[in-house]
C-alpha cells in the first residue's frame, strides 16, 4: 500500500483554502494538534455527527442519546482506571529533546519502509512491536528502536533515553489555584466521553424504563495530551468522539460484540465508501477495561489506520463505579432464565462499546472524496479538484446560479432558494462565469448546481449540473427540490 504523503498535503491545503479547516489561533502561528473548523467544515462535521446520531438513536429503538458534562468528579477517573493506566510509553531524543510515543515512532519508521517498497520488513517490525507492547517490554522496545537505527526526525540521531510511561490526561483546578489542597481541586478534561454514559447508566435506565439490552449514545469533546501529533486532524489534543455503550446480560458479550462489529462496518460501507478500503484489526494488547477489542481501519493517505474501536468492556466500568461511589450499579432482569425457570435477577450489566472519532471520520470522508482530475482535451488544458462527498453529508446540497445578474434571472433564482433553503443547505452565487462557479462548487463538494437562464423565463425549466459526472440535464424548476431530496 503506497503512502500518499502528497495527497494528505493537498487535502490539508484544500481544507484551508476552501474554508473547511484552519490551524487554531493561526494569527499566533497556531497551536500544535489543535484545529478550527471553518464554515464548510462545520457543516460537513455536523452532517457526519447527525448521521451517526440518527443511525444510533432513531434506527435502534433501544438506544437513547445523552449529553454529559466534560468535567466530571475526579474519582470517576480513578474508578475508570485512567489515573493509573491511561499511559503511553514515551521516549525522548537526548539531542533534540523531542518526545515521541514509542508506537508512533516505530509505526512512522515502518511507513517509511513501506513507502520504499520494503513491505516484509515493515510488517515484521510492526509484529515485533505489538508483541513487545503486549508484554510491556520497554527494554525490548528500546532495543528494537536501536537495532533498526530509528532516528529522531529533528536531530537525525539515534541517541534515545529509556522508555517511560506518561499519562495522557489534561488536568486543571476548580476554584482557587492558590489553594494548598491542590490535589483536592484537581479536575480532568475527559479523555473519553464513555464515562459520562457509565455514571448516568441508572439515571437513564430508570427514567427511560429501559430494558436490557439497551444502549446510550453520546457525542462530545475529549482531550488527550498526545505527544506525536503530526498528522493533521488524525491525532489531535482536543477532538470529538461519538460513542455508544450497549448494556447487555453477562455471558452474551461474544454475540453482541460480533453484532456490533457487523453493524458498524455496514454503517461505513452504506455511505458508499468501497469495502476494500476498510479492514478489521484485532488488538494484540487489550486496554485495561476490555476482554476483546478491534479497530475498524480505513486506508487513509497515510496508510491503513484506526477510525473506530469496538470494545467488549465487560462489567469493568460499572463494577468500579459501584466500588468507588458505594452506590449499587445493578439492574434487575425479570426475564426468565430458561436454565432455572426463574428471573435472571440482579446483576451488573456487561458493555459493548462502539467508539468513533468524529474528526477522524471527517478525514476519512475528505480523503475518500478528494480527487484531482485532468480534463484536458486536444484543444485545451483543463483540470478540476472535486470532493465526491456522499450527498447526505455534503455541506452544500444545492448551488443556485443565475446565469446573469439581470433580466429577472436573480429574482427567479431567489424563488428557488426560498423553495429549498428550509429543506437543505443551499448556496446562492451570481459572481464569475458559470464555468468558474461550477469549479468552485466541485471544490466544495456540492452535488447539484442549478443554472437559471433566459429559457427559465419562457418555460420554467433550469439546467441541473451533476457534480460527479458533470452531466447537465434540463428539468422543471418546480422539480428541483424533490430531485435533491430524493438523492439522500
Ligand atoms: N472509549 C474508548 C476510547 O476512547 P479509543 O480507541 O482510545 O477508545 C476511540 O478512541 C476513537 O476516538 C478512535 O478510534 C479515534 O477515532 C478517536 N480518537 C482517539 N484519540 C484521538 C485523537 N487524539 N485525535 C482524534 N481522534 C482520536
Short mmCIF file of C-alpha atoms and ligand atoms in Angstrom, two decimals:
data_model
loop_
_atom_site.label_atom_id
_atom_site.label_comp_id
_atom_site.label_asym_id
_atom_site.label_seq_id
_atom_site.Cartn_x
_atom_site.Cartn_y
_atom_site.Cartn_z
CA UNK A 1 0.00 0.00 0.00
CA UNK A 2 1.55 3.28 -1.10
CA UNK A 3 1.65 6.11 1.43
CA UNK A 4 0.26 9.18 -0.31
CA UNK A 5 2.03 11.92 1.65
CA UNK A 6 1.41 14.37 -1.17
CA UNK A 7 -2.29 13.62 -1.13
CA UNK A 8 -2.51 14.42 2.59
CA UNK A 9 -0.66 17.70 1.99
CA UNK A 10 -3.04 18.54 -0.87
CA UNK A 11 -6.04 17.79 1.36
CA UNK A 12 -4.65 19.99 4.15
CA UNK A 13 -4.15 22.89 1.70
CA UNK A 14 -7.56 22.35 0.16
CA UNK A 15 -9.25 22.33 3.56
CA UNK A 16 -7.66 25.67 4.40
CA UNK A 17 -8.22 27.32 1.02
CA UNK A 18 -11.91 26.39 0.87
CA UNK A 19 -12.94 27.09 4.46
CA UNK A 20 -13.07 23.54 5.85
CA UNK A 21 -10.29 23.56 8.47
CA UNK A 22 -7.89 26.21 9.77
CA UNK A 23 -4.99 25.82 12.22
CA UNK A 24 -6.16 27.02 15.64
CA UNK A 25 -5.17 30.61 16.56
CA UNK A 26 -3.40 30.88 13.24
CA UNK A 27 -2.53 34.57 13.63
CA UNK A 28 -0.35 33.48 16.57
CA UNK A 29 1.27 30.75 14.43
CA UNK A 30 -1.18 28.06 15.51
CA UNK A 31 -1.30 25.62 18.40
CA UNK A 32 0.10 22.16 17.78
CA UNK A 33 -2.50 19.46 17.11
CA UNK A 34 -5.45 21.81 17.60
CA UNK A 35 -7.64 22.86 14.66
CA UNK A 36 -10.68 25.04 13.97
CA UNK A 37 -13.44 24.03 11.58
CA UNK A 38 -14.40 26.75 9.12
CA UNK A 39 -17.77 27.46 7.56
CA UNK A 40 -17.92 24.38 5.31
CA UNK A 41 -16.00 22.11 7.67
CA UNK A 42 -18.50 22.84 10.44
CA UNK A 43 -21.38 21.91 8.08
CA UNK A 44 -19.71 18.68 6.98
CA UNK A 45 -18.85 17.77 10.57
CA UNK A 46 -22.40 18.46 11.70
CA UNK A 47 -23.78 16.27 8.91
CA UNK A 48 -21.49 13.38 9.93
CA UNK A 49 -22.46 13.86 13.59
CA UNK A 50 -26.19 13.98 12.78
CA UNK A 51 -25.94 10.94 10.54
CA UNK A 52 -24.24 8.92 13.29
CA UNK A 53 -26.68 10.19 15.94
CA UNK A 54 -29.71 9.32 13.82
CA UNK A 55 -28.30 5.90 12.90
CA UNK A 56 -27.89 5.13 16.60
CA UNK A 57 -30.88 6.75 18.26
CA UNK A 58 -33.53 6.56 15.52
CA UNK A 59 -32.68 3.35 13.71
CA UNK A 60 -32.31 1.46 17.01
CA UNK A 61 -35.37 1.77 19.22
CA UNK A 62 -33.39 0.57 22.23
CA UNK A 63 -30.69 3.27 22.04
CA UNK A 64 -31.10 6.75 23.51
CA UNK A 65 -28.72 9.70 23.49
CA UNK A 66 -27.39 11.92 26.28
CA UNK A 67 -25.13 14.96 26.59
CA UNK A 68 -22.98 14.77 29.74
CA UNK A 69 -20.60 17.46 31.02
CA UNK A 70 -16.91 17.47 30.12
CA UNK A 71 -15.89 17.98 33.75
CA UNK A 72 -16.60 15.03 35.98
CA UNK A 73 -15.90 14.19 39.60
CA UNK A 74 -12.16 13.38 39.82
CA UNK A 75 -12.89 9.97 41.35
CA UNK A 76 -14.52 8.95 38.06
CA UNK A 77 -11.03 8.76 36.54
CA UNK A 78 -9.66 6.74 39.43
CA UNK A 79 -12.56 4.29 39.10
CA UNK A 80 -12.21 4.09 35.32
CA UNK A 81 -8.51 3.29 35.61
CA UNK A 82 -7.42 6.35 33.65
CA UNK A 83 -5.38 7.86 36.51
CA UNK A 84 -3.31 4.69 36.82
CA UNK A 85 -3.44 3.17 33.36
CA UNK A 86 -4.03 5.81 30.72
CA UNK A 87 -0.35 5.97 29.92
CA UNK A 88 1.64 5.71 26.79
CA UNK A 89 5.24 4.56 26.64
CA UNK A 90 7.34 7.54 25.55
CA UNK A 91 10.94 8.00 24.56
CA UNK A 92 12.96 11.22 24.34
CA UNK A 93 15.71 12.04 21.92
CA UNK A 94 18.60 13.38 24.03
CA UNK A 95 19.87 15.70 21.28
CA UNK A 96 16.65 17.33 20.06
CA UNK A 97 14.82 16.91 23.43
CA UNK A 98 11.83 15.84 21.36
CA UNK A 99 9.50 13.29 22.94
CA UNK A 100 7.82 10.51 20.95
CA UNK A 101 5.18 7.94 21.64
CA UNK A 102 7.07 4.70 21.12
CA UNK A 103 4.42 3.04 18.95
CA UNK A 104 4.10 6.13 16.76
CA UNK A 105 7.86 6.36 16.30
CA UNK A 106 8.08 2.73 15.22
CA UNK A 107 4.95 2.98 13.05
CA UNK A 108 6.34 6.02 11.24
CA UNK A 109 9.54 4.09 10.56
CA UNK A 110 7.52 1.13 9.26
CA UNK A 111 5.55 3.51 7.00
CA UNK A 112 8.84 4.79 5.57
CA UNK A 113 9.95 1.21 4.85
CA UNK A 114 6.64 0.53 3.15
CA UNK A 115 6.95 3.65 1.03
CA UNK A 116 10.38 2.36 -0.02
CA UNK A 117 8.80 -0.95 -1.09
CA UNK A 118 10.14 -2.98 1.88
CA UNK A 119 6.73 -4.32 2.90
CA UNK A 120 8.00 -7.52 4.56
CA UNK A 121 10.45 -5.71 6.83
CA UNK A 122 7.81 -3.09 7.66
CA UNK A 123 5.31 -5.76 8.71
CA UNK A 124 7.91 -7.70 10.68
CA UNK A 125 8.80 -4.62 12.74
CA UNK A 126 5.14 -3.91 13.46
CA UNK A 127 4.57 -7.52 14.57
CA UNK A 128 7.60 -7.37 16.89
CA UNK A 129 6.40 -4.03 18.28
CA UNK A 130 2.90 -5.36 19.04
CA UNK A 131 4.35 -8.38 20.81
CA UNK A 132 6.69 -6.25 22.95
CA UNK A 133 3.93 -3.73 23.73
CA UNK A 134 1.58 -6.52 24.80
CA UNK A 135 4.22 -7.61 27.35
CA UNK A 136 5.11 -4.01 28.43
CA UNK A 137 8.66 -4.97 27.50
CA UNK A 138 10.24 -1.49 27.39
CA UNK A 139 13.82 -2.77 27.25
CA UNK A 140 12.89 -4.90 24.22
CA UNK A 141 11.16 -1.93 22.57
CA UNK A 142 14.21 0.30 23.05
CA UNK A 143 16.38 -2.44 21.56
CA UNK A 144 14.01 -2.66 18.57
CA UNK A 145 14.42 1.10 18.01
CA UNK A 146 18.19 0.94 18.33
CA UNK A 147 18.81 -2.16 16.22
CA UNK A 148 16.73 -0.69 13.41
CA UNK A 149 18.58 2.61 13.78
CA UNK A 150 15.31 4.54 14.08
CA UNK A 151 16.25 8.19 14.19
CA UNK A 152 14.67 11.34 15.56
CA UNK A 153 13.23 13.36 12.67
CA UNK A 154 14.65 16.58 14.13
CA UNK A 155 18.16 15.74 15.33
CA UNK A 156 18.65 12.84 12.94
CA UNK A 157 20.33 10.89 15.75
CA UNK A 158 19.59 7.63 17.49
CA UNK A 159 20.54 8.96 20.95
CA UNK A 160 17.50 7.83 22.99
CA UNK A 161 16.57 7.90 26.68
CA UNK A 162 15.00 4.87 28.33
CA UNK A 163 11.29 4.38 27.71
CA UNK A 164 8.94 5.80 30.37
CA UNK A 165 5.18 5.94 30.86
CA UNK A 166 3.30 9.29 30.63
CA UNK A 167 -0.32 9.94 31.50
CA UNK A 168 -2.30 11.46 28.65
CA UNK A 169 -4.96 13.29 30.68
CA UNK A 170 -5.07 17.08 30.87
CA UNK A 171 -5.84 18.46 34.32
CA UNK A 172 -6.90 21.82 35.68
CA UNK A 173 -8.17 23.17 39.02
CA UNK A 174 -11.60 24.05 40.31
CA UNK A 175 -11.76 27.18 42.47
CA UNK A 176 -8.64 29.00 43.66
CA UNK A 177 -5.43 27.72 42.12
CA UNK A 178 -3.51 29.09 45.12
CA UNK A 179 -5.18 26.57 47.40
CA UNK A 180 -2.95 24.30 49.41
CA UNK A 181 -5.31 21.42 48.62
CA UNK A 182 -4.22 21.34 45.01
CA UNK A 183 -4.88 17.61 44.66
CA UNK A 184 -8.42 18.06 46.05
CA UNK A 185 -9.25 20.73 43.49
CA UNK A 186 -7.79 18.84 40.56
CA UNK A 187 -10.22 18.01 37.79
CA UNK A 188 -9.52 16.41 34.43
CA UNK A 189 -10.68 17.22 30.95
CA UNK A 190 -12.35 13.95 30.00
CA UNK A 191 -10.14 11.74 27.81
CA UNK A 192 -13.18 9.78 26.57
CA UNK A 193 -16.91 10.52 26.58
CA UNK A 194 -17.80 7.00 27.71
CA UNK A 195 -17.55 7.70 31.45
CA UNK A 196 -20.36 10.28 31.21
CA UNK A 197 -22.53 7.41 30.00
CA UNK A 198 -21.45 4.94 32.70
CA UNK A 199 -22.14 7.32 35.59
CA UNK A 200 -25.61 8.01 34.14
CA UNK A 201 -26.42 4.38 33.43
CA UNK A 202 -29.02 4.02 36.19
CA UNK A 203 -30.47 7.53 35.68
CA UNK A 204 -31.22 6.71 32.05
CA UNK A 205 -32.28 3.12 32.71
CA UNK A 206 -34.77 4.13 35.40
CA UNK A 207 -36.16 7.35 33.89
CA UNK A 208 -36.35 5.80 30.41
CA UNK A 209 -37.65 2.44 31.69
CA UNK A 210 -35.01 0.80 29.53
CA UNK A 211 -34.80 -2.99 29.38
CA UNK A 212 -31.56 -4.82 28.74
CA UNK A 213 -30.21 -4.99 26.06
CA UNK A 214 -30.15 -1.24 25.51
CA UNK A 215 -27.69 1.45 24.51
CA UNK A 216 -26.75 5.01 25.45
CA UNK A 217 -25.12 7.17 22.81
CA UNK A 218 -23.22 10.42 23.15
CA UNK A 219 -21.24 12.85 21.01
CA UNK A 220 -18.80 15.25 22.63
CA UNK A 221 -15.34 16.66 23.08
CA UNK A 222 -12.50 14.63 24.54
CA UNK A 223 -8.95 15.75 25.36
CA UNK A 224 -5.65 13.89 25.30
CA UNK A 225 -2.15 15.23 25.72
CA UNK A 226 -0.94 13.45 22.59
CA UNK A 227 2.78 13.68 22.12
CA UNK A 228 3.15 12.89 18.44
CA UNK A 229 0.57 14.92 16.65
CA UNK A 230 1.76 15.47 13.12
CA UNK A 231 -1.00 14.02 11.02
CA UNK A 232 -3.43 16.90 10.68
CA UNK A 233 -6.79 16.10 12.32
CA UNK A 234 -5.97 12.39 12.57
CA UNK A 235 -4.46 12.85 16.04
CA UNK A 236 -5.48 15.95 17.95
CA UNK A 237 -5.27 17.14 21.53
CA UNK A 238 -8.89 18.31 21.50
CA UNK A 239 -11.22 16.15 19.43
CA UNK A 240 -14.74 14.82 19.30
CA UNK A 241 -15.92 11.27 19.92
CA UNK A 242 -19.19 9.55 19.00
CA UNK A 243 -19.56 6.72 21.49
CA UNK A 244 -22.25 4.20 22.31
CA UNK A 245 -22.30 1.87 25.30
CA UNK A 246 -24.55 -1.14 24.83
CA UNK A 247 -25.61 -2.74 28.12
CA UNK A 248 -26.12 -6.50 27.99
CA UNK A 249 -26.62 -9.58 30.12
CA UNK A 250 -23.28 -11.11 31.29
CA UNK A 251 -22.37 -14.11 29.16
CA UNK A 252 -23.86 -12.66 25.96
CA UNK A 253 -20.87 -10.40 25.20
CA UNK A 254 -19.39 -12.54 22.40
CA UNK A 255 -22.56 -12.47 20.29
CA UNK A 256 -23.15 -8.75 20.87
CA UNK A 257 -19.51 -7.97 20.09
CA UNK A 258 -19.91 -9.73 16.73
CA UNK A 259 -23.27 -7.99 16.18
CA UNK A 260 -21.76 -4.53 16.66
CA UNK A 261 -18.71 -5.32 14.54
CA UNK A 262 -21.02 -6.17 11.63
CA UNK A 263 -23.41 -3.32 12.32
CA UNK A 264 -20.67 -0.69 12.41
CA UNK A 265 -18.88 -1.96 9.31
CA UNK A 266 -22.23 -1.91 7.45
CA UNK A 267 -22.73 1.72 8.57
CA UNK A 268 -19.43 2.71 6.98
CA UNK A 269 -19.97 0.83 3.74
CA UNK A 270 -23.58 2.09 3.41
CA UNK A 271 -22.12 5.57 2.89
CA UNK A 272 -20.94 4.34 -0.50
CA UNK A 273 -17.29 4.02 0.53
CA UNK A 274 -15.63 0.94 -1.03
CA UNK A 275 -15.49 -2.01 1.39
CA UNK A 276 -11.94 -2.73 0.16
CA UNK A 277 -10.78 0.46 1.88
CA UNK A 278 -11.75 -0.96 5.27
CA UNK A 279 -10.43 -3.78 7.41
CA UNK A 280 -10.70 -5.04 10.98
CA UNK A 281 -7.64 -5.11 13.19
CA UNK A 282 -7.82 -7.20 16.37
CA UNK A 283 -5.96 -5.70 19.33
CA UNK A 284 -2.92 -7.71 20.43
CA UNK A 285 -2.71 -5.65 23.63
CA UNK A 286 -6.08 -5.11 25.25
CA UNK A 287 -6.89 -1.85 27.05
CA UNK A 288 -7.21 -2.13 30.82
CA UNK A 289 -11.01 -2.48 30.58
CA UNK A 290 -11.51 -4.91 27.66
CA UNK A 291 -11.84 -8.69 27.16
CA UNK A 292 -11.95 -8.32 23.36
CA UNK A 293 -11.33 -5.35 21.11
CA UNK A 294 -10.78 -4.47 17.49
CA UNK A 295 -10.40 -1.41 15.32
CA UNK A 296 -12.11 -0.62 12.09
CA UNK A 297 -9.24 0.64 9.95
CA UNK A 298 -9.51 2.75 6.85
CA UNK A 299 -7.00 3.26 4.07
CA UNK A 300 -6.11 6.92 4.72
CA UNK A 301 -3.46 8.62 2.57
CA UNK A 302 -1.10 7.81 5.50
CA UNK A 303 -1.91 4.09 5.29
CA UNK A 304 -4.45 1.80 6.98
CA UNK A 305 -5.27 3.45 10.33
CA UNK A 306 -7.92 3.21 13.04
CA UNK A 307 -11.12 5.18 12.62
CA UNK A 308 -13.31 3.35 15.13
CA UNK A 309 -12.87 0.99 18.05
CA UNK A 310 -15.24 -1.77 19.14
CA UNK A 311 -14.59 -2.95 22.66
CA UNK A 312 -16.08 -5.60 24.88
CA UNK A 313 -15.65 -3.74 28.19
CA UNK A 314 -17.11 -6.46 30.44
CA UNK A 315 -18.54 -5.02 33.71
CA UNK A 316 -15.22 -3.28 34.44
CA UNK A 317 -16.53 0.29 34.49
CA UNK A 318 -19.84 -0.19 36.28
CA UNK A 319 -18.26 -2.54 38.83
CA UNK A 320 -15.55 0.00 39.62
CA UNK A 321 -18.03 2.88 39.84
CA UNK A 322 -20.06 0.79 42.26
CA UNK A 323 -16.95 0.18 44.36
CA UNK A 324 -15.68 3.78 44.34
CA UNK A 325 -19.08 5.52 44.72
CA UNK A 326 -20.53 2.91 47.11
CA UNK A 327 -23.74 3.13 45.03
CA UNK A 328 -25.18 -0.06 43.56
CA UNK A 329 -24.91 -0.17 39.77
CA UNK A 330 -27.16 -3.20 39.35
CA UNK A 331 -30.03 -3.96 37.05
CA UNK A 332 -32.93 -6.26 37.93
CA UNK A 333 -33.68 -8.54 34.98
CA UNK A 334 -37.11 -10.15 35.31
CA UNK A 335 -36.80 -12.16 32.10
CA UNK A 336 -36.82 -15.88 32.84
CA UNK A 337 -33.57 -17.82 32.64
CA UNK A 338 -34.50 -20.98 30.66
CA UNK A 339 -31.94 -22.98 32.67
CA UNK A 340 -33.64 -22.30 36.02
CA UNK A 341 -37.12 -21.10 35.02
CA UNK A 342 -36.54 -18.14 37.38
CA UNK A 343 -35.81 -14.47 36.63
CA UNK A 344 -32.18 -13.66 35.89
CA UNK A 345 -32.41 -11.24 38.84
CA UNK A 346 -29.83 -8.62 39.86
CA UNK A 347 -26.56 -8.19 38.04
CA UNK A 348 -24.09 -5.56 36.85
CA UNK A 349 -24.50 -5.44 33.07
CA UNK A 350 -21.68 -6.10 30.64
CA UNK A 351 -20.96 -3.50 27.97
CA UNK A 352 -20.07 -3.48 24.31
CA UNK A 353 -18.76 -0.10 23.21
CA UNK A 354 -18.54 1.42 19.75
CA UNK A 355 -16.29 4.48 19.69
CA UNK A 356 -15.58 6.53 16.60
CA UNK A 357 -13.66 9.79 16.31
CA UNK A 358 -15.74 12.46 14.59
CA UNK A 359 -12.65 14.30 13.33
CA UNK A 360 -11.16 11.06 12.07
CA UNK A 361 -14.42 10.26 10.27
CA UNK A 362 -14.21 13.75 8.77
CA UNK A 363 -10.70 13.00 7.48
CA UNK A 364 -11.93 9.66 6.15
CA UNK A 365 -14.78 11.29 4.24
CA UNK A 366 -12.46 14.00 2.94
CA UNK A 367 -9.74 11.52 1.87
CA UNK A 368 -12.24 9.32 0.10
CA UNK A 369 -13.91 12.29 -1.63
CA UNK A 370 -10.83 14.23 -2.76
CA UNK A 371 -9.98 13.81 -6.44
CA UNK A 372 -7.72 15.80 -8.76
CA UNK A 373 -8.97 15.25 -12.30
CA UNK A 374 -7.22 16.06 -15.53
CA UNK A 375 -9.94 17.14 -18.00
CA UNK A 376 -7.59 18.25 -20.79
CA UNK A 377 -8.60 17.72 -24.38
CA UNK A 378 -6.62 18.07 -27.62
CA UNK A 379 -7.88 21.65 -27.77
CA UNK A 380 -7.25 22.86 -24.23
CA UNK A 381 -5.68 22.07 -20.89
CA UNK A 382 -8.17 21.72 -18.06
CA UNK A 383 -8.38 20.18 -14.61
CA UNK A 384 -10.51 20.27 -11.50
CA UNK A 385 -10.44 19.29 -7.85
CA UNK A 386 -13.70 17.65 -6.87
CA UNK A 387 -14.90 16.43 -3.49
CA UNK A 388 -17.18 13.48 -4.12
CA UNK A 389 -18.95 13.55 -0.75
CA UNK A 390 -21.92 11.24 -0.18
CA UNK A 391 -24.86 13.57 -0.88
CA UNK A 392 -26.29 13.24 2.65
CA UNK A 393 -23.01 14.53 4.11
CA UNK A 394 -22.23 17.28 1.60
CA UNK A 395 -22.02 20.71 3.31
CA UNK A 396 -23.97 22.34 0.48
CA UNK A 397 -26.55 20.26 -1.35
CA UNK A 398 -27.61 22.76 -4.00
CA UNK A 399 -25.98 25.80 -5.60
CA UNK A 400 -28.38 28.22 -7.27
CA UNK A 401 -26.67 30.20 -10.02
CA UNK A 402 -28.42 32.82 -12.15
CA UNK A 403 -26.59 33.00 -15.50
CA UNK A 404 -26.63 36.80 -15.39
CA UNK A 405 -27.20 39.48 -12.77
CA UNK A 406 -30.06 40.99 -14.79
CA UNK A 407 -33.20 40.30 -16.85
CA UNK A 408 -35.10 38.98 -13.83
CA UNK A 409 -32.82 35.91 -13.50
CA UNK A 410 -31.69 36.69 -9.91
CA UNK A 411 -35.36 37.05 -8.89
CA UNK A 412 -36.17 33.60 -10.29
CA UNK A 413 -33.09 32.16 -8.59
CA UNK A 414 -34.20 33.68 -5.27
CA UNK A 415 -37.60 31.97 -5.70
CA UNK A 416 -35.83 28.62 -5.99
CA UNK A 417 -33.69 29.44 -2.94
CA UNK A 418 -36.84 30.23 -0.94
CA UNK A 419 -38.44 26.98 -2.04
CA UNK A 420 -35.44 24.85 -0.98
CA UNK A 421 -33.49 26.53 1.82
CA UNK A 422 -35.59 25.28 4.71
CA UNK A 423 -35.15 21.69 3.49
CA UNK A 424 -31.39 21.53 2.89
CA UNK A 425 -28.34 23.79 2.72
CA UNK A 426 -28.38 25.93 -0.44
CA UNK A 427 -25.82 28.42 -1.73
CA UNK A 428 -26.56 31.40 -3.94
CA UNK A 429 -23.90 32.86 -6.21
CA UNK A 430 -24.07 35.31 -9.12
CA UNK A 431 -20.39 36.35 -9.46
CA UNK A 432 -17.96 34.98 -12.13
CA UNK A 433 -18.55 32.89 -15.22
CA UNK A 434 -20.75 29.86 -14.87
CA UNK A 435 -17.73 27.58 -15.52
CA UNK A 436 -15.79 29.12 -12.64
CA UNK A 437 -18.79 28.83 -10.37
CA UNK A 438 -19.17 25.12 -11.23
CA UNK A 439 -15.48 24.51 -10.43
CA UNK A 440 -15.82 26.29 -7.09
CA UNK A 441 -18.83 24.16 -6.20
CA UNK A 442 -16.89 20.99 -7.22
CA UNK A 443 -14.14 22.05 -4.82
CA UNK A 444 -16.73 22.35 -2.02
CA UNK A 445 -18.33 19.02 -2.94
CA UNK A 446 -21.75 20.43 -3.91
CA UNK A 447 -23.62 17.61 -5.67
CA UNK A 448 -26.09 19.76 -7.62
CA UNK A 449 -25.76 23.14 -9.34
CA UNK A 450 -28.78 24.75 -10.93
CA UNK A 451 -28.41 27.45 -13.57
CA UNK A 452 -31.27 29.84 -14.16
CA UNK A 453 -31.15 31.28 -17.69
CA UNK A 454 -33.40 33.05 -20.17
CA UNK A 455 -35.17 29.83 -21.10
CA UNK A 456 -36.27 29.56 -17.46
CA UNK A 457 -38.33 32.69 -18.01
CA UNK A 458 -40.00 31.13 -21.04
CA UNK A 459 -40.74 27.56 -19.97
CA UNK A 460 -39.87 27.33 -16.25
CA UNK A 461 -37.01 24.85 -16.78
CA UNK A 462 -33.47 25.06 -15.38
CA UNK A 463 -30.15 23.32 -16.06
CA UNK A 464 -29.14 20.86 -13.36
CA UNK A 465 -25.42 20.12 -13.42
CA UNK A 466 -24.30 16.94 -11.62
CA UNK A 467 -21.01 17.14 -9.70
CA UNK A 468 -19.54 13.68 -10.34
CA UNK A 469 -20.48 13.11 -13.99
CA UNK A 470 -20.56 16.83 -14.88
CA UNK A 471 -23.66 15.93 -16.91
CA UNK A 472 -26.25 18.64 -17.45
CA UNK A 473 -29.95 17.96 -17.69
CA UNK A 474 -32.93 20.23 -18.18
CA UNK A 475 -35.69 19.89 -15.57
CA UNK A 476 -38.66 21.93 -14.39
CA UNK A 477 -37.63 24.39 -11.68
CA UNK A 478 -40.57 23.17 -9.62
CA UNK A 479 -39.00 19.67 -9.51
CA UNK A 480 -35.54 20.68 -8.24
CA UNK A 481 -36.43 20.38 -4.57
CA UNK A 482 -37.74 16.81 -4.86
CA UNK A 483 -34.81 15.84 -7.11
CA UNK A 484 -32.34 16.90 -4.40
CA UNK A 485 -34.39 15.48 -1.53
CA UNK A 486 -34.73 12.16 -3.38
CA UNK A 487 -30.95 11.81 -3.68
CA UNK A 488 -30.14 11.35 0.02
N1 LIG B 1 -13.92 4.99 24.94
C1 LIG B 1 -12.99 4.24 24.21
C2 LIG B 1 -11.98 5.06 23.56
O1 LIG B 1 -11.86 6.24 23.80
P1 LIG B 1 -10.05 4.94 21.81
O2 LIG B 1 -9.67 3.82 20.86
O3 LIG B 1 -8.98 5.49 22.67
O4 LIG B 1 -11.24 4.35 22.66
C3 LIG B 1 -11.82 5.90 20.17
O5 LIG B 1 -10.69 6.13 20.99
C4 LIG B 1 -11.73 6.69 18.88
O6 LIG B 1 -11.51 8.07 19.17
C5 LIG B 1 -10.56 6.29 17.97
O7 LIG B 1 -10.91 5.21 17.14
C6 LIG B 1 -10.34 7.56 17.17
O8 LIG B 1 -11.22 7.62 16.06
C7 LIG B 1 -10.72 8.65 18.14
N2 LIG B 1 -9.51 9.25 18.74
C8 LIG B 1 -8.80 8.80 19.78
N3 LIG B 1 -7.77 9.63 20.04
C9 LIG B 1 -7.84 10.63 19.15
C10 LIG B 1 -7.07 11.82 18.90
N4 LIG B 1 -6.03 12.13 19.66
N5 LIG B 1 -7.43 12.63 17.88
C11 LIG B 1 -8.51 12.33 17.12
N6 LIG B 1 -9.28 11.24 17.31
C12 LIG B 1 -8.96 10.40 18.31
#
